[in-house]
Amino acid sequence: MRRIRVRNISWKDYGISVQTQRELKEFCFLYDEKKKRGNRQDLTDCKMIEEAARESSEELAPYLLKSVTDDLSYEYLEFDDTLGRIPVGKTDFYGYRRKFYDCLLKKRI
């Protein structure tokens, strides 16, 4: 059986609408604020985002987390001073980022 590469799976394949994409992105943008507040629900939300990043790709989790919480593109992360050079190409990275949002959506449901 032929395996489909993550880079070739679209938002539509995951069943994620444009509106749901926006909601998930907004949820992730609040990550730093939730970390600072530190109440139980906020910390649970942060943990959910971190777990979704690790489920998507253990190796790319720090890059994914930084990308989705700070709204950073591949170009800004490619040669990150803190994390080092990203170990995949642009198309693969965005494939794993879509997979991250799919994992997050499943956790939120």
Protein backbone atom coordinates (compact mmCIF):
# COMPACT_ATOMS: atom_id res chain seq x y z
CA MET A 1 0.00 0.00 0.00
CA ARG A 2 1.34 3.41 -0.97
CA ARG A 3 1.89 5.89 1.83
CA ILE A 4 0.81 9.51 1.31
CA ARG A 5 3.43 12.09 2.25
CA VAL A 6 2.41 14.70 4.80
CA ARG A 7 3.41 17.44 2.37
CA ASN A 8 0.70 16.28 -0.06
CA ILE A 9 -2.20 16.34 2.43
CA SER A 10 -4.29 19.49 2.06
CA TRP A 11 -6.59 21.35 4.43
CA LYS A 12 -9.48 19.80 2.50
CA ASP A 13 -8.07 16.30 3.02
CA TYR A 14 -8.06 16.97 6.77
CA GLY A 15 -11.62 18.29 6.52
CA ILE A 16 -10.65 21.69 7.93
CA SER A 17 -12.62 24.66 6.59
CA VAL A 18 -11.26 28.17 6.18
CA GLN A 19 -13.30 29.32 9.21
CA THR A 20 -11.92 26.50 11.36
CA GLN A 21 -8.40 27.37 10.20
CA ARG A 22 -8.92 30.93 11.43
CA GLU A 23 -10.28 29.74 14.78
CA LEU A 24 -7.35 27.39 15.35
CA LYS A 25 -4.83 30.06 14.40
CA GLU A 26 -6.43 32.59 16.78
CA PHE A 27 -6.39 29.99 19.55
CA CYS A 28 -2.65 29.49 19.02
CA PHE A 29 -1.92 33.24 18.91
CA LEU A 30 -3.09 33.43 22.55
CA TYR A 31 -0.46 30.92 23.68
CA ASP A 32 1.97 33.44 25.24
CA GLU A 33 -0.84 35.34 26.95
CA LYS A 34 -2.25 32.11 28.36
CA LYS A 35 1.19 31.07 29.61
CA LYS A 36 1.53 34.40 31.46
CA ARG A 37 -1.93 34.20 33.06
CA GLY A 38 -1.20 30.68 34.19
CA ASN A 39 -4.65 29.65 35.37
CA ARG A 40 -5.60 26.02 35.08
CA GLN A 41 -7.64 26.26 31.87
CA ASP A 42 -5.01 28.41 30.15
CA LEU A 43 -2.23 26.00 31.06
CA THR A 44 -4.35 23.10 29.79
CA ASP A 45 -4.76 24.95 26.47
CA CYS A 46 -1.00 25.55 26.27
CA LYS A 47 -0.30 21.89 26.98
CA MET A 48 -2.75 20.92 24.23
CA ILE A 49 -0.90 23.12 21.71
CA GLU A 50 2.49 21.70 22.77
CA GLU A 51 1.22 18.10 22.51
CA ALA A 52 -0.23 18.73 19.04
CA ALA A 53 3.17 20.05 17.92
CA ARG A 54 4.93 16.92 19.23
CA GLU A 55 2.32 14.60 17.68
CA SER A 56 2.80 16.28 14.31
CA SER A 57 6.56 15.82 14.38
CA GLU A 58 8.79 15.35 17.40
CA GLU A 59 11.74 16.76 15.46
CA LEU A 60 9.87 19.84 14.21
CA ALA A 61 7.84 20.51 17.36
CA PRO A 62 9.88 23.55 18.52
CA TYR A 63 9.68 25.10 15.04
CA LEU A 64 5.97 24.37 14.72
CA LEU A 65 5.27 25.81 18.14
CA LYS A 66 7.14 29.00 17.35
CA SER A 67 5.49 29.28 13.94
CA VAL A 68 1.89 28.85 15.09
CA THR A 69 2.13 30.89 18.28
CA ASP A 70 4.08 33.83 16.84
CA ASP A 71 2.61 33.66 13.31
CA LEU A 72 6.01 33.15 11.71
CA SER A 73 6.51 31.81 8.21
CA TYR A 74 9.07 29.24 7.12
CA GLU A 75 11.37 32.00 5.88
CA TYR A 76 11.63 33.50 9.38
CA LEU A 77 12.33 30.12 10.96
CA GLU A 78 14.65 28.68 8.33
CA PHE A 79 17.79 29.98 10.05
CA ASP A 80 16.48 30.66 13.56
CA ASP A 81 19.10 31.99 16.01
CA THR A 82 17.67 30.06 18.95
CA LEU A 83 16.53 26.79 17.35
CA GLY A 84 19.12 26.51 14.60
CA ARG A 85 18.47 25.62 10.99
CA ILE A 86 15.14 23.96 10.30
CA PRO A 87 15.74 20.35 9.16
CA VAL A 88 13.10 20.23 6.37
CA GLY A 89 12.18 22.18 3.29
CA LYS A 90 9.37 24.69 2.98
CA THR A 91 6.77 22.36 1.45
CA ASP A 92 7.34 19.69 4.09
CA PHE A 93 7.23 22.25 6.90
CA TYR A 94 3.87 23.59 5.79
CA GLY A 95 2.60 20.02 5.46
CA TYR A 96 3.56 19.34 9.08
CA ARG A 97 1.99 22.64 10.14
CA ARG A 98 -1.33 21.56 8.55
CA LYS A 99 -0.96 18.25 10.37
CA PHE A 100 -0.39 20.21 13.61
CA TYR A 101 -3.71 22.01 13.15
CA ASP A 102 -5.44 18.69 12.48
CA CYS A 103 -3.98 17.25 15.70
CA LEU A 104 -5.02 20.37 17.61
CA LEU A 105 -8.54 20.24 16.25
CA LYS A 106 -8.91 16.62 17.36
CA LYS A 107 -7.69 17.54 20.85
CA ARG A 108 -10.13 20.46 21.14
CA ILE A 109 -13.16 18.38 20.14
